[in-house]
Coordinates of C-alpha atoms and ligand atoms in Angstrom, one line a residue:
X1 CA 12.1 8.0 16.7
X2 CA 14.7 5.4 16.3
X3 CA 16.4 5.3 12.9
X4 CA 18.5 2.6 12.2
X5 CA 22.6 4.4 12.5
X6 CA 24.7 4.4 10.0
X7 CA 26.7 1.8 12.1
X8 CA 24.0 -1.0 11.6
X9 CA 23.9 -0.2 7.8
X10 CA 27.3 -0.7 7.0
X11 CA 27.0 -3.9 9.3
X12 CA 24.4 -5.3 7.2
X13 CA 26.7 -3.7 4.4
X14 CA 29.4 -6.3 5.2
X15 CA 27.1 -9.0 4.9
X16 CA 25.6 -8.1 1.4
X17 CA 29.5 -8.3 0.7
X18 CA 29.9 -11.7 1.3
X19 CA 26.6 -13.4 0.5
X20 CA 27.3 -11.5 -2.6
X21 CA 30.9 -13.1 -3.5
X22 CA 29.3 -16.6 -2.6
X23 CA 26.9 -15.7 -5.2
X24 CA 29.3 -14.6 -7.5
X25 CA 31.2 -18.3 -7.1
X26 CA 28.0 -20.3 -7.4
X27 CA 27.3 -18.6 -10.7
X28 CA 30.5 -18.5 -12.0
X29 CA 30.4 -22.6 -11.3
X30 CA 26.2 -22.7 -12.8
X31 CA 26.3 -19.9 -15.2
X32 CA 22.8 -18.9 -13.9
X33 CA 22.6 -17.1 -10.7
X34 CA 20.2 -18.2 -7.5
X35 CA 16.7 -16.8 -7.8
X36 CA 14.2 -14.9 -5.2
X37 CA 10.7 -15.0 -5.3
X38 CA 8.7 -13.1 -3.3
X39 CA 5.0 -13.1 -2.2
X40 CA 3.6 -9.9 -0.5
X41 CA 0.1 -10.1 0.9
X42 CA -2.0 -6.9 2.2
X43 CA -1.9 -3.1 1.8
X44 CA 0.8 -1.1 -0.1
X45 CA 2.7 -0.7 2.6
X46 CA 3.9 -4.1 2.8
X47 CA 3.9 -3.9 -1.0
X48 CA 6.4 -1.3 -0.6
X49 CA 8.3 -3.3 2.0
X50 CA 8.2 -6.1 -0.5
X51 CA 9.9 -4.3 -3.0
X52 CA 12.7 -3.3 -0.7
X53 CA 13.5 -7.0 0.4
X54 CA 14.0 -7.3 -3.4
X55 CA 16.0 -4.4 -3.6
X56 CA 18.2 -6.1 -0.7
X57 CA 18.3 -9.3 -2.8
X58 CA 19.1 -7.9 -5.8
X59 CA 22.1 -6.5 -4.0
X60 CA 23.3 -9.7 -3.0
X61 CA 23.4 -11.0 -5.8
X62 CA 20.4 -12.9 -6.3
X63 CA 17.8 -12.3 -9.3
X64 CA 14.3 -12.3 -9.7
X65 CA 12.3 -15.8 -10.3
X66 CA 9.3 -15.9 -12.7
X67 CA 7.3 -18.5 -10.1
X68 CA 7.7 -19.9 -7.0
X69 CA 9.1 -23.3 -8.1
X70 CA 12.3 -21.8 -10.0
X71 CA 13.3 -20.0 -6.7
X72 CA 15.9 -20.8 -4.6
X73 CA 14.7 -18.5 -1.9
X74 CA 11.1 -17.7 -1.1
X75 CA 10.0 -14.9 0.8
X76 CA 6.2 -14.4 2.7
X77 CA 5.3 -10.8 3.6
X78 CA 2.9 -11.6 5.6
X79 CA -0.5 -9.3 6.3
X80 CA -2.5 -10.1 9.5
X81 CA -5.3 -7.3 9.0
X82 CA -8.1 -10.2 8.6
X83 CA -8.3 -13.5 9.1
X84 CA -8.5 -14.5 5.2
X85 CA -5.0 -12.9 4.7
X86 CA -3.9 -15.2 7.5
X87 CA -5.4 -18.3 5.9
X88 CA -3.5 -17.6 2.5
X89 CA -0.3 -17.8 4.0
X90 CA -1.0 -20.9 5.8
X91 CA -2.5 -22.4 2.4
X92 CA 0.7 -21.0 0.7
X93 CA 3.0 -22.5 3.3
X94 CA 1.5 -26.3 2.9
X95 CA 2.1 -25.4 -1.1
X96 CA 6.1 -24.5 0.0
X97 CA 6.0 -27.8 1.8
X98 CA 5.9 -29.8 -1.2
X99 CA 8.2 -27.6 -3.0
X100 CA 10.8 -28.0 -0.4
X101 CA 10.8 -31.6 -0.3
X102 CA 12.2 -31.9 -3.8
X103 CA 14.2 -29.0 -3.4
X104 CA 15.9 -29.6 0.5
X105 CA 18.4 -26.8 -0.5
X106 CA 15.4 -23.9 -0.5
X107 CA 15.6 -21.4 1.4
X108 CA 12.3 -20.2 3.0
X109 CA 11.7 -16.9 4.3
X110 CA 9.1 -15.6 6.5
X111 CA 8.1 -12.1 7.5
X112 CA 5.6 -9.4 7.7
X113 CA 2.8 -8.1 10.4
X114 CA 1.7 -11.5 11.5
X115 CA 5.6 -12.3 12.9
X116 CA 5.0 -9.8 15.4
X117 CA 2.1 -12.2 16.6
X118 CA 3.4 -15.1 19.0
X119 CA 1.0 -17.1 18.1
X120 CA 1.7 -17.4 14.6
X121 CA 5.5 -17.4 15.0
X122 CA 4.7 -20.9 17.6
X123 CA 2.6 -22.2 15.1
X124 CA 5.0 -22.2 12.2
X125 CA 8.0 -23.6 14.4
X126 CA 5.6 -26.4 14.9
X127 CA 3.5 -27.4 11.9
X128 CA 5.9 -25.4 9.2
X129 CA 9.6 -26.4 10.7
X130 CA 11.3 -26.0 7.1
X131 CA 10.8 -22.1 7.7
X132 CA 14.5 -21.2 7.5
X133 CA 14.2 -17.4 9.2
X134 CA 11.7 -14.9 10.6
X135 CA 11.8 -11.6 10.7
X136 CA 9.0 -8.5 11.6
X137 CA 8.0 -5.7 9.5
X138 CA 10.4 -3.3 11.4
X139 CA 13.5 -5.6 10.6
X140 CA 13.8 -6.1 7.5
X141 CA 17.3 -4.3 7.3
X142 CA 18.8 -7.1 8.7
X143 CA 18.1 -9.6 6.1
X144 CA 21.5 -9.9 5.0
X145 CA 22.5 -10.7 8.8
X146 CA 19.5 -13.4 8.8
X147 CA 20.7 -14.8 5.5
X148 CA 23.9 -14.7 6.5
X149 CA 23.5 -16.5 9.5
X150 CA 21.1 -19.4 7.6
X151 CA 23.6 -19.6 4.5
X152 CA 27.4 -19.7 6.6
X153 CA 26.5 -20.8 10.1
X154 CA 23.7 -23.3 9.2
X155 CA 21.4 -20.8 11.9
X156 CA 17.3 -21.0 12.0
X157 CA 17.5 -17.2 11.9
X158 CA 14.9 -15.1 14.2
X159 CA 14.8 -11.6 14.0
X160 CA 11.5 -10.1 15.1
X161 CA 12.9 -6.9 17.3
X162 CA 11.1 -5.4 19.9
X163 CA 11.7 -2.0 19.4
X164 CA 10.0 0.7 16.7
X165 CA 12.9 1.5 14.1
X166 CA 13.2 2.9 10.9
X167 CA 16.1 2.4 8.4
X168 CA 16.9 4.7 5.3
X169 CA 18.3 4.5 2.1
X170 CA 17.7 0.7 2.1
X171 CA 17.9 -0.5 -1.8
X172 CA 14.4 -1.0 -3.7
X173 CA 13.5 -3.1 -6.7
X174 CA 10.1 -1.3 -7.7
X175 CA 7.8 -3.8 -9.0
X176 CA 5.7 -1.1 -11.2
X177 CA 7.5 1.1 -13.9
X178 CA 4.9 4.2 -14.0
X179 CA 3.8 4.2 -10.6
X180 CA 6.1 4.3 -7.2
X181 CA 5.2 3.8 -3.7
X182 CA 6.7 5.7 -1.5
X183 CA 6.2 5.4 2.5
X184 CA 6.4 8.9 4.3
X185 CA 6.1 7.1 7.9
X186 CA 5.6 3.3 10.1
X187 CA 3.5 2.6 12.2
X188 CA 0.5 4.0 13.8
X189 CA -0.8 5.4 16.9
X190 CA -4.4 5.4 16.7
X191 CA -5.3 1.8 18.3
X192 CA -8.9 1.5 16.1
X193 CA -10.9 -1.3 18.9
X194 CA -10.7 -3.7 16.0
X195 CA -7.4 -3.1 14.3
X196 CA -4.1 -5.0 14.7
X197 CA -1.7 -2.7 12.7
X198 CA -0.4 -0.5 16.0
X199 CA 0.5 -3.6 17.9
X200 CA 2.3 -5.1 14.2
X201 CA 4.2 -1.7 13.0
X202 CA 4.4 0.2 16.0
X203 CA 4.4 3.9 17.0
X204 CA 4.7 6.2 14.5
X205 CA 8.0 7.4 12.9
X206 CA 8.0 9.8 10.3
X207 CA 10.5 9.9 7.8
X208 CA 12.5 13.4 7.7
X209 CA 11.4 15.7 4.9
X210 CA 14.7 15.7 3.0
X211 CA 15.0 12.1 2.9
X212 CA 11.4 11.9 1.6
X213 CA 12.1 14.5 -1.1
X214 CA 14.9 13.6 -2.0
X215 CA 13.6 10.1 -2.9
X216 CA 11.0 11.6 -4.9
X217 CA 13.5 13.9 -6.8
X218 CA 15.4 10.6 -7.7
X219 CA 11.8 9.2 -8.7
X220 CA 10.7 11.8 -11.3
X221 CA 14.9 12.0 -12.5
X222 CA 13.9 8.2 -13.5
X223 CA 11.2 8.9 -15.2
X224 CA 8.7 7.8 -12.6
X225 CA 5.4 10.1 -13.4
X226 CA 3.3 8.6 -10.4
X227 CA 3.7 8.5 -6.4
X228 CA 1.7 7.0 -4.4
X229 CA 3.2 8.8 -0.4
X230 CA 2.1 6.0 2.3
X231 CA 1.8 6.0 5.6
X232 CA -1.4 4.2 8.0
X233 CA -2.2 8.2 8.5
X234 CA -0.6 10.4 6.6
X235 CA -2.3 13.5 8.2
X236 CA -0.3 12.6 11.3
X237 CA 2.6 13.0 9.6
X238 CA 5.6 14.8 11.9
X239 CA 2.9 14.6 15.0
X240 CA 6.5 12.3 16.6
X241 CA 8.5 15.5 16.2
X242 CA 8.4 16.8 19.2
X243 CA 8.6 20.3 18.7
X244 CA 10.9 20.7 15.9
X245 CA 10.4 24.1 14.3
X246 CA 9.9 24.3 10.9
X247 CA 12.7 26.4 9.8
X248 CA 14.9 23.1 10.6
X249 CA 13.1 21.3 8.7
X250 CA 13.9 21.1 4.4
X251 CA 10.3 22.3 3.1
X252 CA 9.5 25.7 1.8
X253 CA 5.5 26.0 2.1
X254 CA 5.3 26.0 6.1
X255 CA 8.1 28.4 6.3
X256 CA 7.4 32.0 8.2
X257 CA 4.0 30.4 8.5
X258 CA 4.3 29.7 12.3
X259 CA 2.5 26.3 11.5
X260 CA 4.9 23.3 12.2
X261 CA 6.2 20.8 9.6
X262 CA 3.2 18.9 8.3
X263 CA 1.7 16.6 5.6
X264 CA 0.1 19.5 4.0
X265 CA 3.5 21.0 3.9
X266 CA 5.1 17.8 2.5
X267 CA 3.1 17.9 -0.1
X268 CA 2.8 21.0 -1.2
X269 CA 7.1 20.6 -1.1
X270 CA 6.1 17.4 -3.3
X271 CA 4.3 19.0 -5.9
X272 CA 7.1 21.4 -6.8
X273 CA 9.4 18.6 -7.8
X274 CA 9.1 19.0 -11.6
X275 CA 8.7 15.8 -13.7
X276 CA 5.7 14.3 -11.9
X277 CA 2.4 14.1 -13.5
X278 CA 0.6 12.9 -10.7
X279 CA 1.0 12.6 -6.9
X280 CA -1.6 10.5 -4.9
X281 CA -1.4 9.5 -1.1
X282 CA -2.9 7.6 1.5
X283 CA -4.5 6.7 4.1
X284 CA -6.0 10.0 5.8
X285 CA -7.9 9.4 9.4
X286 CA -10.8 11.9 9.9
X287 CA -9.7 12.9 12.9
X288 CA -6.6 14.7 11.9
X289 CA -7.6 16.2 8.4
X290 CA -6.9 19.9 8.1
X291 CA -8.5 22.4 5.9
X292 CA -4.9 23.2 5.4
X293 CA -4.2 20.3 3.2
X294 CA -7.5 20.4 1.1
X295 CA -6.5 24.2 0.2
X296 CA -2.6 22.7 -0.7
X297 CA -4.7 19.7 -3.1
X298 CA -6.6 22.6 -4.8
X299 CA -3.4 24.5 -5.2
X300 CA -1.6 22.1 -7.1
X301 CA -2.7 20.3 -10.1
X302 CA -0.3 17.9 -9.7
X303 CA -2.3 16.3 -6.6
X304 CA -4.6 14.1 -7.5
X305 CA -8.3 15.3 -6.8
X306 CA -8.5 12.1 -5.0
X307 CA -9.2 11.5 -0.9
X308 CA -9.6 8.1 0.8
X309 CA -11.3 8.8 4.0
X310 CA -12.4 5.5 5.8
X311 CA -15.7 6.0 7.1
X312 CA -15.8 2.7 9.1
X313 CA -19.5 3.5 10.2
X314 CA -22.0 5.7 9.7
X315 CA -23.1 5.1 13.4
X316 CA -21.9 7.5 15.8
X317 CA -22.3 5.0 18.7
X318 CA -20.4 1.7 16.4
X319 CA -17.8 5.1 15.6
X320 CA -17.2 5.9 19.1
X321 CA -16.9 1.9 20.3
X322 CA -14.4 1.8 17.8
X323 CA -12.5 4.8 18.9
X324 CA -12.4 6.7 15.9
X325 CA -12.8 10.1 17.4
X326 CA -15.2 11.5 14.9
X327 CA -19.0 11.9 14.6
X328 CA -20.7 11.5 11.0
X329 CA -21.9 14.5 11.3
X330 CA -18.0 16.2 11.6
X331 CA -17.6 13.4 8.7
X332 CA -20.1 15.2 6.6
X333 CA -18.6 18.5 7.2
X334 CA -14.9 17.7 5.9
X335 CA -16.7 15.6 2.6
X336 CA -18.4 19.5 2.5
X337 CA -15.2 21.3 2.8
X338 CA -13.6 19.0 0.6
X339 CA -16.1 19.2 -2.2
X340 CA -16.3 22.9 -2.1
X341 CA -12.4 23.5 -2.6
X342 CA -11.6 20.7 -4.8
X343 CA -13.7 20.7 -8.4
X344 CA -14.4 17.0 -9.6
X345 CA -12.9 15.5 -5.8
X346 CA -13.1 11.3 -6.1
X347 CA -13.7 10.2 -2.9
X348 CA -13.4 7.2 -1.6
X349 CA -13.3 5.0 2.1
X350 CA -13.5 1.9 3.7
X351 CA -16.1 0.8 5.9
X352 CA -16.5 -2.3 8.1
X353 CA -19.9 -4.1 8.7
X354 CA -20.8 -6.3 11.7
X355 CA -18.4 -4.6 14.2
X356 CA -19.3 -5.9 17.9
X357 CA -22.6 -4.7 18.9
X358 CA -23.8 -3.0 15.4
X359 CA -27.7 -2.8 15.3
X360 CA -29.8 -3.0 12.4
X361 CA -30.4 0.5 13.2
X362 CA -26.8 1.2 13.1
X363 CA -26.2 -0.2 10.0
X364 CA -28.9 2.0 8.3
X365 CA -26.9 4.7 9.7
X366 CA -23.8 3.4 7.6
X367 CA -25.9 2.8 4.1
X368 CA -27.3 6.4 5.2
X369 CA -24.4 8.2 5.2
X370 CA -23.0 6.2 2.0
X371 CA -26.2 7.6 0.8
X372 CA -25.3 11.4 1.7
X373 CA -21.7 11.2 0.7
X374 CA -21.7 9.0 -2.4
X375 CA -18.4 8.0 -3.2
X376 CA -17.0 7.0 -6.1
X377 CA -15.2 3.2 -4.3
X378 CA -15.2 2.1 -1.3
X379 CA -13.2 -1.3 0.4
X380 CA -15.9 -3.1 2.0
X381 CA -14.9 -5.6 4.8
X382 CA -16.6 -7.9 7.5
X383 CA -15.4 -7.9 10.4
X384 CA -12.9 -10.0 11.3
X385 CA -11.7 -10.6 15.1
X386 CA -8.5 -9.9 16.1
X387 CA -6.9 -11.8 19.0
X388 CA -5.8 -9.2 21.3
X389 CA -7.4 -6.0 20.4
X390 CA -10.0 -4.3 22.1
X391 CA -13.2 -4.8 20.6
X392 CA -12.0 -9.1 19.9
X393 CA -13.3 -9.0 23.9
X394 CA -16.2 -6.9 22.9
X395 CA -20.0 -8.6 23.9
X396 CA -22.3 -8.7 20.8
X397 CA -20.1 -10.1 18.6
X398 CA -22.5 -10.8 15.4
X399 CA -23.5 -13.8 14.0
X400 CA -21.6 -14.7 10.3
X401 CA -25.0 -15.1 8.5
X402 CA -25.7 -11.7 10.0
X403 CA -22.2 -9.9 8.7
X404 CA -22.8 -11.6 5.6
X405 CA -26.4 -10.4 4.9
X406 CA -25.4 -7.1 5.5
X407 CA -22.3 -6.9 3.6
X408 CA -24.4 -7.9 0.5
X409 CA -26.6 -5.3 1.4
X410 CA -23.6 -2.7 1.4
X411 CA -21.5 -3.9 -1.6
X412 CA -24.9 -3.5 -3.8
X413 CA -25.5 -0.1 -2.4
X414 CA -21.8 0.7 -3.4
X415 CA -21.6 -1.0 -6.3
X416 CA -24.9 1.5 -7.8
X417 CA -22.7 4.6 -6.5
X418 CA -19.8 3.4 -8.2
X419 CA -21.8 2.7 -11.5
X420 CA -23.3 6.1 -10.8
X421 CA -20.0 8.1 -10.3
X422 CA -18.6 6.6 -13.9
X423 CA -22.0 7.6 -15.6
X424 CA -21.0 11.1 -14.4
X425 CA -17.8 10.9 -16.6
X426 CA -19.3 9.5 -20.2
X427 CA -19.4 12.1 -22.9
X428 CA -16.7 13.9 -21.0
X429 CA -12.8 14.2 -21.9
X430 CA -10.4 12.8 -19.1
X431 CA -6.7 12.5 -18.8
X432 CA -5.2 8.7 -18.6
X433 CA -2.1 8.1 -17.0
X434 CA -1.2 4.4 -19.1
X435 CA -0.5 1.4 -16.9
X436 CA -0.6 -0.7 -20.0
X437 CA -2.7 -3.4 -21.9
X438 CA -6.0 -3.9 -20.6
X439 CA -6.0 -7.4 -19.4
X440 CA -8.5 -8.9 -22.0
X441 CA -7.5 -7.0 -25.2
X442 CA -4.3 -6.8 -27.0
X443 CA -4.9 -3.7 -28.7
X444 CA -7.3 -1.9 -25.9
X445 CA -4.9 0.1 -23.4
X446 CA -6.0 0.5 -19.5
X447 CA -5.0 3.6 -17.6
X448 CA -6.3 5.5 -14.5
X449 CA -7.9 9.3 -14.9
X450 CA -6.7 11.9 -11.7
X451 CA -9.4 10.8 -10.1
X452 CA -8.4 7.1 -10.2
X453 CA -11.3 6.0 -12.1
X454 CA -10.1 2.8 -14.2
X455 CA -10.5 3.3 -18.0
X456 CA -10.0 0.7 -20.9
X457 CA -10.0 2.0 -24.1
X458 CA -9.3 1.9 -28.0
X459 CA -7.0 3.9 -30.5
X460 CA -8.9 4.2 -33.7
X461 CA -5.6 5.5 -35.1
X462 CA -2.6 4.0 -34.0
X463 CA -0.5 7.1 -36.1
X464 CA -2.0 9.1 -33.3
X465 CA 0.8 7.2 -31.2
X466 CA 4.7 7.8 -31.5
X467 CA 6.4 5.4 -33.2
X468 CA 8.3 3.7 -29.8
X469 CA 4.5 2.6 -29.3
X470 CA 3.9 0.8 -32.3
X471 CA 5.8 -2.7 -33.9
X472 CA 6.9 -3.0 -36.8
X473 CA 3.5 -4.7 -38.2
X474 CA 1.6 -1.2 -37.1
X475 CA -0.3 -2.8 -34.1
X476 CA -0.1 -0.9 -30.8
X477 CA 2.9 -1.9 -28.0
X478 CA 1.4 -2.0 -24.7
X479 CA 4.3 -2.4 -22.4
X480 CA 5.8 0.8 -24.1
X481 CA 3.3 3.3 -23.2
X482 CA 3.6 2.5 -19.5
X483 CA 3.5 5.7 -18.1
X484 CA 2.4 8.0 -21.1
X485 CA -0.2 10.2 -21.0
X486 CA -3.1 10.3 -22.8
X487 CA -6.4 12.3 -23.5
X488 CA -9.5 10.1 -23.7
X489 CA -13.1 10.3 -24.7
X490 CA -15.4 8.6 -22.1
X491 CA -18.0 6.7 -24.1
X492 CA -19.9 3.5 -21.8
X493 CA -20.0 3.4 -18.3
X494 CA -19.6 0.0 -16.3
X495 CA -20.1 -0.5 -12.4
X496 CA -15.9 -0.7 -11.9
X497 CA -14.6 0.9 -14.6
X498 CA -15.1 3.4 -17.9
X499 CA -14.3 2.8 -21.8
X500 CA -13.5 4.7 -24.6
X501 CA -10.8 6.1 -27.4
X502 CA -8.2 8.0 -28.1
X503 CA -8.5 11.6 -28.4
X504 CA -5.4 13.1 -28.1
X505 CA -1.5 11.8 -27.2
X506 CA 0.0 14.1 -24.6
X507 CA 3.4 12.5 -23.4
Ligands
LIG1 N1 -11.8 -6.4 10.4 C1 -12.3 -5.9 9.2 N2 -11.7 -4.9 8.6 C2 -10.6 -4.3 9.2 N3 -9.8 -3.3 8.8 C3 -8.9 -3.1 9.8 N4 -9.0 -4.0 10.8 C4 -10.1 -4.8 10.4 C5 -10.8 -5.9 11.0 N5 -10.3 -6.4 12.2 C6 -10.1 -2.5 7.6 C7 -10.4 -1.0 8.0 C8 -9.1 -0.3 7.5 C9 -8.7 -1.2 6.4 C10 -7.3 -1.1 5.9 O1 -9.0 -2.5 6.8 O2 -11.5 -0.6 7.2 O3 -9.3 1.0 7.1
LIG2 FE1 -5.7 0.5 12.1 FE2 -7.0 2.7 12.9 FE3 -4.3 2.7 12.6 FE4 -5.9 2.6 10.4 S1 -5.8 4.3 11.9 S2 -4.0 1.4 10.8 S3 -7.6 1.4 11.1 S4 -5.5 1.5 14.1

């Protein structure tokens, strides 16, 4: 594990110092300070990362643009997972090019899982050459270096390091007000055929314990109610440690059990943090799921009944070509397990179609065991080749009309289960956690139940609601329940989400 030394932080430190008195002249001269905007693409990791680059930003001095055109710094986080989350930054970097030609004093930024690809990095020195600096998804501490060197020494910055690192306590601007992400550990060691992420993030590094916790104490002290703990497997979590006994460790749970330090252990350490309503987490491989931490999700109520297992396939032969290191039938037995100890479990997965050499008869297996397991979502994707992994050099590629048949084939079958699973909630009461105004309706309010099953609904009586919540004209305020709980009666049942109204106003 190679966290970043308190040396190197207080390097960077002395940066943010002076980018953040040159800041401090230029708006003292403007009256308006210099603005960011940022533009993350991809999975809540990078989200995450996102919101510490504007953390970083917002300590030197900069503030937060409302588009891209205000800014006077733009940064990419780049995703390279599929080849459609490549396309959008190259669609997004011809819009920048525009922009920067009125604007030659921009600054452009950059960054992400796709710097860590040659290819790409070449390609934007070439076509994109206004890019101002580069940096990877394991470097994004020294920003204030990069900028420094742009802003003072008139550099083309680029910082994409080859090593695995791992910085804490950077600063984070946290884009949502009820619900934080928190990431528990980089990287990944499992090298999927198809995937990219281990050759983008890295090995695995997991965060210590106490740093973890100690975020999350900080979290619910803010009022935060829900975390969302990240990591590409969680259920790895500690498996870098080598041999670190637990008592060194901060939790309490694992203690005298003779078990080491684990993600069942973190959790159950997370759930006794008071304050929190709700604690979700993800991703958990197959492979590496212990009974021990479905017991710790019964045990605490405050753990979502919630578990995102990607599937992949349903085809033990695609699942072994894609190293996965599970059969369906040992997939089957954990959704068994799982079910058994956790009353009212949402489950949900992703699963690829027209991976290298799938068979019709291998995709039957897939809708099969969709068909046995029935979960609530799933992420549907085609396949989409990866220069330099495994299965990109696979024979059998399939044909696009192929993929495509199939994946409508797939997204109907979900799309019933997932109609199906919120017909099991109507009539019943459920618990929302409010993110706000449903998009479409002033006065309807969206939230997510425990088992993250989206929910629109209606207050017949808006003196059911504090008074914070309401204007002065009586009508409900959105923004201001952010957060709140509420107790809702499930009423009409639509294929992605559930309505109803107000039953009861719990926090
Ligand atoms: N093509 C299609 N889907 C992919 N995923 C990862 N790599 C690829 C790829 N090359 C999907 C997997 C993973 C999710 C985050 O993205 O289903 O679980
Ligand atoms: Fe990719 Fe597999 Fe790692 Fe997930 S577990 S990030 S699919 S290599």
């Amino acid at each position: 594990m190679l966290s970043v030394d308190a040396g190197e932080m207080s390097r960077q430190q002395n940066y943010i110092t002076q980018i953040g008195l040159y800041q401090a002249e230029y708006q003292r001269r403007n009256g308006v300070s210099r603005k960011y905007w940022i533009h993350t693409y991809g999975c809540q990791l990078n989200e995450n990362d996102g919101e510490k680059i504007a953390g970083l930003l917002d300590e030197m001095g900069f503030n937060p643009a409302v588009e891209s055109r205000d800014a006077d710094l733009i940064v990419l986080n780049t995703c390279s997972i599929r080849e459609n989350a490549n396309d959008k930054l190259y669609g997004n970097l011809g819009m920048i090019k525009n922009l920067r030609r009125d604007r030659p004093d921009m600054i452009v930024a950059v960054c992400g899982c796709m710097m860590k690809q040659e290819e790409h990095v070449a390609k934007i020195r070439r076509s994109y050459g206004f890019v101002d600096l580069i940096f990877g998804p394991q470097d994004l501490h020294r920003l204030p270096e990069l900028l420094y060197q742009r802003i003072f020494q008139n550099q083309k910055p680029y910082g994409v390091g080859r090593e695995d690192s791992m910085a804490e306590g950077l600063p984070i601007h946290r884009a949502r007000k009820f619900r934080a992400l928190c990431s528990i550990m980089y990287g990944c060691n499992n090298f999927c055929t198809y995937c990219i992420v281990p050759y983008a993030r890295g090995r695995e590094r997991s965060r210590r314990p106490e740093d973890i916790l100690a975020e999350l104490r900080q979290l619910a002290a803010a009022g935060y109610r829900e975390v969302m703990l990240l990591g590409q497997n969680v259920n790895s979590y500690g498996h870098d440690w080598t041999g670190t006994p637990v008592e060194d460790q901060a939790g309490a749970d694992a203690k005298g059990s003779g078990r080491p330090y684990d993600f069942a252990a973190l959790l159950a350490d997370a759930a006794r943090i008071g304050g929190l309503y709700r604690i979700r987490f993800m991703t958990s491989h197959p492979k590496d799921i212990s009974s021990e931490l479905l017991k710790t999700m019964s045990r605490y109520p405050v753990i979502e009944p919630h578990l995102h297992l990607p599937m992949q396939s349903g085809s033990n032969h695609i699942l072994e070509q894609m190293n996965r290191h599970y059969t369906r039938e040992r997939y089957l037995d954990i959704i068994r397990e799982a079910r058994s100890l956790i009353p009212d479990l949402a489950l949900s997965t992703d699963i690829i179609v027209g991976f290298p050499g799938e068979t019709e008869a291998d995709f039957q297996d897939t809708l099969d065991l969709m068909e046995q397991v029935q979960f609530d979502s799933a992420f549907t994707f085609q396949y989409s080749k990866r220069a330099g992994t495994p299965a990109a050099a696979m024979a059998g590629q399939i044909p696009a009309d192929v993929v495509s048949e199939r994946f409508g084939r797939l997204t109907a079958l979900q799309n019933s289960h997932s109609l199906a699973s919120n017909q099991r909630w109507v009539g019943r009461s459920a618990e929302v956690l409010i993110e706000g105004r449903s998009g479409t309706a002033d006065q309807i309010l969206s939230g997510r139940t425990a088992q993250n099953h989206l929910v629109n609904f209606s207050v017949p009586d808006p003196s059911m609601l504090p008074a914070s919540c309401r204007r002065p004209d009586g009508s409900i305020d959105g923004a201001a329940m952010e957060g709140s709980l509420a107790q809702v009666r499930l009423t009409l049942a639509k294929s992605f989400s559930l309505e109803g109204y107000l039953e009861a106003w719990h926090a």
